[in-house]
PDB file of C-alpha atoms in Angstrom:
ATOM      1  CA  UNK A  15      19.092  22.430   9.415  1.00 76.00           C
ATOM      2  CA  UNK A  16      16.368  20.678   7.463  1.00 78.00           C
ATOM      3  CA  UNK A  17      18.827  18.103   6.080  1.00 81.00           C
ATOM      4  CA  UNK A  18      20.128  17.481   9.606  1.00 83.00           C
ATOM      5  CA  UNK A  19      16.547  17.106  10.830  1.00 81.00           C
ATOM      6  CA  UNK A  20      15.798  14.499   8.109  1.00 79.00           C
ATOM      7  CA  UNK A  21      19.002  12.601   8.896  1.00 80.00           C
ATOM      8  CA  UNK A  22      18.154  12.515  12.597  1.00 80.00           C
ATOM      9  CA  UNK A  23      14.603  11.332  11.831  1.00 78.00           C
ATOM     10  CA  UNK A  24      16.018   8.439   9.836  1.00 73.00           C
ATOM     11  CA  UNK A  25      18.104   7.514  12.876  1.00 75.00           C
ATOM     12  CA  UNK A  26      15.126   7.701  15.246  1.00 75.00           C
ATOM     13  CA  UNK A  27      15.458  11.238  16.628  1.00 81.00           C
ATOM     14  CA  UNK A  28      13.332  14.346  16.197  1.00 82.00           C
ATOM     15  CA  UNK A  29      15.056  17.737  16.069  1.00 83.00           C
ATOM     16  CA  UNK A  30      12.933  20.737  17.044  1.00 81.00           C
ATOM     17  CA  UNK A  31      13.901  24.348  17.604  1.00 74.00           C
ATOM     18  CA  UNK A  32      12.135  27.337  19.065  1.00 75.00           C
ATOM     19  CA  UNK A  33      11.800  30.580  17.150  1.00 68.00           C
ATOM     20  CA  UNK A  34      13.678  33.119  19.290  1.00 67.00           C
ATOM     21  CA  UNK A  35      12.263  36.193  17.536  1.00 67.00           C
ATOM     22  CA  UNK A  36      10.269  38.474  19.804  1.00 63.00           C
ATOM     23  CA  UNK A  37       7.537  40.341  17.956  1.00 62.00           C
ATOM     24  CA  UNK A  38       5.150  43.089  18.951  1.00 63.00           C
ATOM     25  CA  UNK A  39       1.950  44.235  17.279  1.00 63.00           C
ATOM     26  CA  UNK A  40       2.327  47.100  14.811  1.00 64.00           C
ATOM     27  CA  UNK A  41      -1.194  48.377  14.444  1.00 60.00           C
ATOM     28  CA  UNK A  42      -2.455  48.092  10.873  1.00 62.00           C
ATOM     29  CA  UNK A  43       0.466  46.206   9.368  1.00 62.00           C
ATOM     30  CA  UNK A  44       0.663  43.143  11.630  1.00 62.00           C
ATOM     31  CA  UNK A  45       3.799  42.574  13.669  1.00 59.00           C
ATOM     32  CA  UNK A  46       7.334  43.822  13.651  1.00 61.00           C
ATOM     33  CA  UNK A  47      10.418  42.033  14.956  1.00 58.00           C
ATOM     34  CA  UNK A  48      12.042  43.830  17.855  1.00 62.00           C
ATOM     35  CA  UNK A  49      14.560  41.349  19.273  1.00 64.00           C
ATOM     36  CA  UNK A  50      16.034  37.940  18.703  1.00 69.00           C
ATOM     37  CA  UNK A  51      16.982  35.723  21.619  1.00 67.00           C
ATOM     38  CA  UNK A  52      19.018  32.513  21.662  1.00 72.00           C
ATOM     39  CA  UNK A  53      17.844  29.572  19.558  1.00 74.00           C
ATOM     40  CA  UNK A  54      16.821  26.607  21.690  1.00 76.00           C
ATOM     41  CA  UNK A  55      17.128  23.096  20.168  1.00 80.00           C
ATOM     42  CA  UNK A  56      15.602  19.834  21.383  1.00 80.00           C
ATOM     43  CA  UNK A  57      16.579  16.353  20.195  1.00 83.00           C
ATOM     44  CA  UNK A  58      14.154  13.656  21.310  1.00 79.00           C
ATOM     45  CA  UNK A  59      13.892   9.966  20.418  1.00 76.00           C
ATOM     46  CA  UNK A  60      10.951   9.104  18.179  1.00 72.00           C
ATOM     47  CA  UNK A  61      10.462   5.700  19.806  1.00 63.00           C
ATOM     48  CA  UNK A  62       9.396   4.773  23.285  1.00 50.00           C
ATOM     49  CA  UNK A  63      12.066   3.025  25.371  1.00 49.00           C
ATOM     50  CA  UNK A  64      12.075  -0.696  24.661  1.00 44.00           C
ATOM     51  CA  UNK A  65      10.381  -0.273  21.264  1.00 46.00           C
ATOM     52  CA  UNK A  66      13.469   0.057  19.107  1.00 58.00           C
ATOM     53  CA  UNK A  67      13.157  -0.996  15.505  1.00 68.00           C
ATOM     54  CA  UNK A  68      16.432  -2.910  15.592  1.00 73.00           C
ATOM     55  CA  UNK A  69      14.859  -5.829  17.473  1.00 75.00           C
ATOM     56  CA  UNK A  70      11.955  -6.078  15.026  1.00 76.00           C
ATOM     57  CA  UNK A  71      14.282  -5.801  12.032  1.00 81.00           C
ATOM     58  CA  UNK A  72      16.585  -8.516  13.353  1.00 85.00           C
ATOM     59  CA  UNK A  73      13.601 -10.756  14.090  1.00 87.00           C
ATOM     60  CA  UNK A  74      12.208 -10.350  10.569  1.00 91.00           C
ATOM     61  CA  UNK A  75      15.618 -11.039   9.018  1.00 91.00           C
ATOM     62  CA  UNK A  76      15.811 -14.260  11.041  1.00 91.00           C
ATOM     63  CA  UNK A  77      12.258 -15.262  10.063  1.00 92.00           C
ATOM     64  CA  UNK A  78      12.939 -14.673   6.366  1.00 93.00           C
ATOM     65  CA  UNK A  79      16.201 -16.600   6.564  1.00 91.00           C
ATOM     66  CA  UNK A  80      14.638 -19.536   8.415  1.00 91.00           C
ATOM     67  CA  UNK A  81      11.761 -19.716   5.923  1.00 91.00           C
ATOM     68  CA  UNK A  82      14.223 -19.711   3.022  1.00 92.00           C
ATOM     69  CA  UNK A  83      12.901 -16.496   1.470  1.00 93.00           C
ATOM     70  CA  UNK A  84      16.304 -15.419   0.156  1.00 95.00           C
ATOM     71  CA  UNK A  85      15.017 -12.918  -2.429  1.00 95.00           C
ATOM     72  CA  UNK A  86      12.767 -11.168   0.096  1.00 95.00           C
ATOM     73  CA  UNK A  87      15.613 -11.161   2.633  1.00 94.00           C
ATOM     74  CA  UNK A  88      18.005  -9.604   0.116  1.00 96.00           C
ATOM     75  CA  UNK A  89      15.516  -6.818  -0.717  1.00 96.00           C
ATOM     76  CA  UNK A  90      14.906  -6.218   2.983  1.00 94.00           C
ATOM     77  CA  UNK A  91      18.609  -5.924   3.770  1.00 94.00           C
ATOM     78  CA  UNK A  92      18.941  -3.409   0.922  1.00 95.00           C
ATOM     79  CA  UNK A  93      16.036  -1.395   2.335  1.00 92.00           C
ATOM     80  CA  UNK A  94      17.625  -1.311   5.795  1.00 91.00           C
ATOM     81  CA  UNK A  95      21.034  -0.363   4.417  1.00 90.00           C
ATOM     82  CA  UNK A  96      19.549   2.437   2.338  1.00 90.00           C
ATOM     83  CA  UNK A  97      17.525   3.775   5.260  1.00 86.00           C
ATOM     84  CA  UNK A  98      20.633   3.749   7.451  1.00 83.00           C
ATOM     85  CA  UNK A  99      22.516   5.685   4.774  1.00 84.00           C
ATOM     86  CA  UNK A 100      19.645   8.176   4.367  1.00 83.00           C
ATOM     87  CA  UNK A 101      18.756   7.005   0.855  1.00 86.00           C
ATOM     88  CA  UNK A 102      15.033   7.184   1.509  1.00 85.00           C
ATOM     89  CA  UNK A 103      13.739   6.579  -2.014  1.00 86.00           C
ATOM     90  CA  UNK A 104      16.002   3.551  -2.418  1.00 89.00           C
ATOM     91  CA  UNK A 105      14.851   2.195   0.948  1.00 89.00           C
ATOM     92  CA  UNK A 106      11.198   2.500  -0.072  1.00 87.00           C
ATOM     93  CA  UNK A 107      12.047   1.068  -3.476  1.00 87.00           C
ATOM     94  CA  UNK A 108      13.501  -2.081  -1.876  1.00 92.00           C
ATOM     95  CA  UNK A 109      10.662  -2.535   0.632  1.00 90.00           C
ATOM     96  CA  UNK A 110       7.992  -2.941  -2.019  1.00 89.00           C
ATOM     97  CA  UNK A 111       9.601  -5.902  -3.862  1.00 91.00           C
ATOM     98  CA  UNK A 112      10.431  -7.468  -0.484  1.00 93.00           C
ATOM     99  CA  UNK A 113       6.780  -7.390   0.504  1.00 92.00           C
ATOM    100  CA  UNK A 114       5.695  -8.481  -2.979  1.00 91.00           C
ATOM    101  CA  UNK A 115       8.034 -11.486  -2.969  1.00 92.00           C
ATOM    102  CA  UNK A 116       7.030 -12.461   0.561  1.00 92.00           C
ATOM    103  CA  UNK A 117       3.318 -12.265  -0.257  1.00 90.00           C
ATOM    104  CA  UNK A 118       3.761 -14.379  -3.395  1.00 90.00           C
ATOM    105  CA  UNK A 119       5.843 -17.053  -1.652  1.00 90.00           C
ATOM    106  CA  UNK A 120       3.443 -17.354   1.285  1.00 89.00           C
ATOM    107  CA  UNK A 121       0.444 -17.507  -1.072  1.00 89.00           C
ATOM    108  CA  UNK A 122       2.141 -20.236  -3.166  1.00 89.00           C
ATOM    109  CA  UNK A 123       2.806 -22.282  -0.022  1.00 88.00           C
ATOM    110  CA  UNK A 124      -0.914 -22.198   0.687  1.00 87.00           C
ATOM    111  CA  UNK A 125      -2.164 -23.141  -2.774  1.00 89.00           C
ATOM    112  CA  UNK A 126      -2.059 -19.974  -4.878  1.00 89.00           C
ATOM    113  CA  UNK A 127      -1.376 -21.021  -8.471  1.00 88.00           C
ATOM    114  CA  UNK A 128      -1.283 -17.582 -10.036  1.00 84.00           C
ATOM    115  CA  UNK A 129       1.795 -15.874 -11.361  1.00 78.00           C
ATOM    116  CA  UNK A 130       0.687 -12.324 -10.606  1.00 78.00           C
ATOM    117  CA  UNK A 131       2.449 -10.913  -7.596  1.00 75.00           C
ATOM    118  CA  UNK A 132       1.369  -8.511  -4.901  1.00 76.00           C
ATOM    119  CA  UNK A 133      -2.239  -7.423  -5.096  1.00 83.00           C
ATOM    120  CA  UNK A 134      -3.554 -10.546  -6.824  1.00 88.00           C
ATOM    121  CA  UNK A 135      -1.889 -12.826  -4.267  1.00 88.00           C
ATOM    122  CA  UNK A 136      -3.156 -10.684  -1.370  1.00 86.00           C
ATOM    123  CA  UNK A 137      -6.682 -10.748  -2.792  1.00 86.00           C
ATOM    124  CA  UNK A 138      -6.498 -14.518  -3.190  1.00 87.00           C
ATOM    125  CA  UNK A 139      -5.400 -14.994   0.433  1.00 84.00           C
ATOM    126  CA  UNK A 140      -8.181 -12.711   1.670  1.00 82.00           C
ATOM    127  CA  UNK A 141     -10.902 -14.119  -0.635  1.00 83.00           C
ATOM    128  CA  UNK A 142      -9.975 -17.743   0.101  1.00 80.00           C
ATOM    129  CA  UNK A 143      -9.496 -16.956   3.795  1.00 75.00           C
ATOM    130  CA  UNK A 144      -6.088 -18.597   3.467  1.00 70.00           C
ATOM    131  CA  UNK A 145      -3.189 -17.706   5.713  1.00 75.00           C
ATOM    132  CA  UNK A 146      -4.719 -14.594   7.273  1.00 77.00           C
ATOM    133  CA  UNK A 147      -8.025 -13.906   9.022  1.00 76.00           C
ATOM    134  CA  UNK A 148     -10.406 -11.723   6.989  1.00 73.00           C
ATOM    135  CA  UNK A 149     -10.081  -8.602   9.163  1.00 76.00           C
ATOM    136  CA  UNK A 150      -6.308  -8.905   9.208  1.00 79.00           C
ATOM    137  CA  UNK A 151      -6.340  -9.424   5.458  1.00 79.00           C
ATOM    138  CA  UNK A 152      -7.731  -5.931   5.016  1.00 81.00           C
ATOM    139  CA  UNK A 153      -4.719  -4.617   6.939  1.00 84.00           C
ATOM    140  CA  UNK A 154      -2.435  -6.577   4.632  1.00 84.00           C
ATOM    141  CA  UNK A 155      -4.243  -5.087   1.615  1.00 84.00           C
ATOM    142  CA  UNK A 156      -3.772  -1.611   3.084  1.00 84.00           C
ATOM    143  CA  UNK A 157      -0.061  -2.211   3.655  1.00 84.00           C
ATOM    144  CA  UNK A 158       0.282  -3.427   0.092  1.00 83.00           C
ATOM    145  CA  UNK A 159      -1.491  -0.304  -1.183  1.00 82.00           C
ATOM    146  CA  UNK A 160       0.666   2.052   0.882  1.00 78.00           C
ATOM    147  CA  UNK A 161       3.862   0.333  -0.250  1.00 76.00           C
ATOM    148  CA  UNK A 162       3.462   1.847  -3.721  1.00 67.00           C
ATOM    149  CA  UNK A 163       0.869   4.628  -3.959  1.00 62.00           C
ATOM    150  CA  UNK A 164       2.535   6.038  -7.084  1.00 52.00           C
ATOM    151  CA  UNK A 165       5.305   3.531  -7.633  1.00 49.00           C
ATOM    152  CA  UNK A 166       7.836   2.205  -5.177  1.00 49.00           C
ATOM    153  CA  UNK A 167       9.112   5.637  -4.204  1.00 47.00           C
ATOM    154  CA  UNK A 168       6.902   8.506  -5.330  1.00 52.00           C
ATOM    155  CA  UNK A 169       8.807  11.747  -5.679  1.00 57.00           C
ATOM    156  CA  UNK A 170      11.191  12.719  -2.945  1.00 67.00           C
ATOM    157  CA  UNK A 171      10.682  10.664   0.213  1.00 75.00           C
ATOM    158  CA  UNK A 172      11.365  12.201   3.589  1.00 78.00           C
ATOM    159  CA  UNK A 173      13.130  10.446   6.443  1.00 79.00           C
ATOM    160  CA  UNK A 174       9.884  10.305   8.398  1.00 79.00           C
ATOM    161  CA  UNK A 175       7.940   8.729   5.518  1.00 81.00           C
ATOM    162  CA  UNK A 176      10.672   6.168   4.807  1.00 84.00           C
ATOM    163  CA  UNK A 177      10.890   5.266   8.494  1.00 83.00           C
ATOM    164  CA  UNK A 178       7.093   4.917   8.664  1.00 85.00           C
ATOM    165  CA  UNK A 179       7.124   2.499   5.720  1.00 87.00           C
ATOM    166  CA  UNK A 180       9.932   0.500   7.339  1.00 89.00           C
ATOM    167  CA  UNK A 181       8.034   0.184  10.624  1.00 88.00           C
ATOM    168  CA  UNK A 182       4.734  -0.663   8.929  1.00 89.00           C
ATOM    169  CA  UNK A 183       6.066  -3.197   6.443  1.00 91.00           C
ATOM    170  CA  UNK A 184       8.361  -4.835   9.015  1.00 92.00           C
ATOM    171  CA  UNK A 185       5.400  -5.381  11.334  1.00 90.00           C
ATOM    172  CA  UNK A 186       3.122  -6.618   8.547  1.00 90.00           C
ATOM    173  CA  UNK A 187       5.765  -9.013   7.211  1.00 92.00           C
ATOM    174  CA  UNK A 188       6.438 -10.485  10.671  1.00 90.00           C
ATOM    175  CA  UNK A 189       2.723 -11.022  11.273  1.00 87.00           C
ATOM    176  CA  UNK A 190       2.207 -12.556   7.825  1.00 88.00           C
ATOM    177  CA  UNK A 191       4.990 -15.052   8.522  1.00 89.00           C
ATOM    178  CA  UNK A 192       3.458 -15.896  11.893  1.00 85.00           C
ATOM    179  CA  UNK A 193       0.073 -16.556  10.275  1.00 79.00           C
ATOM    180  CA  UNK A 194       1.739 -18.613   7.512  1.00 79.00           C
ATOM    181  CA  UNK A 195       3.473 -20.861  10.046  1.00 78.00           C
ATOM    182  CA  UNK A 196       0.293 -21.690  11.970  1.00 68.00           C
TER     183      UNK A 196
END
């Protein structure tokens, strides 16, 4: 059941079930089970209607393609494919280099001369107030930090955690491209 629950979470659904066991107090020793009723399951979408990830994902793919960020686009497509096939660690592992490549390319377009990727390029954009407003830059720094707290895919990733990273990094990447274009 837990594997099914993770698979459904990756697809945008939450599986819950109610414990059908009826218990009664047993004095000094806590409770004893006296009956077990039918198990009741609920499958609910994790997203509000009209807020599907597919539209955001398609939009980011188009933005990356239009901007000519082929490496970032390739990593992003791998992340999506792995998430769809419930390979959560691989999905997270592809999201980090996508974000890293995107950050570096956008920073270079705006005058960054460094070769260090990721954090150094983010810090440069924030410190120089290039590309992103200062307050939004802190959000970008936070997204960068969460994209690899202990490497690209620490330990065993759950469907919920992988989906969260996909939503967060997709939104951050779209906004970074919008700031870069203006």
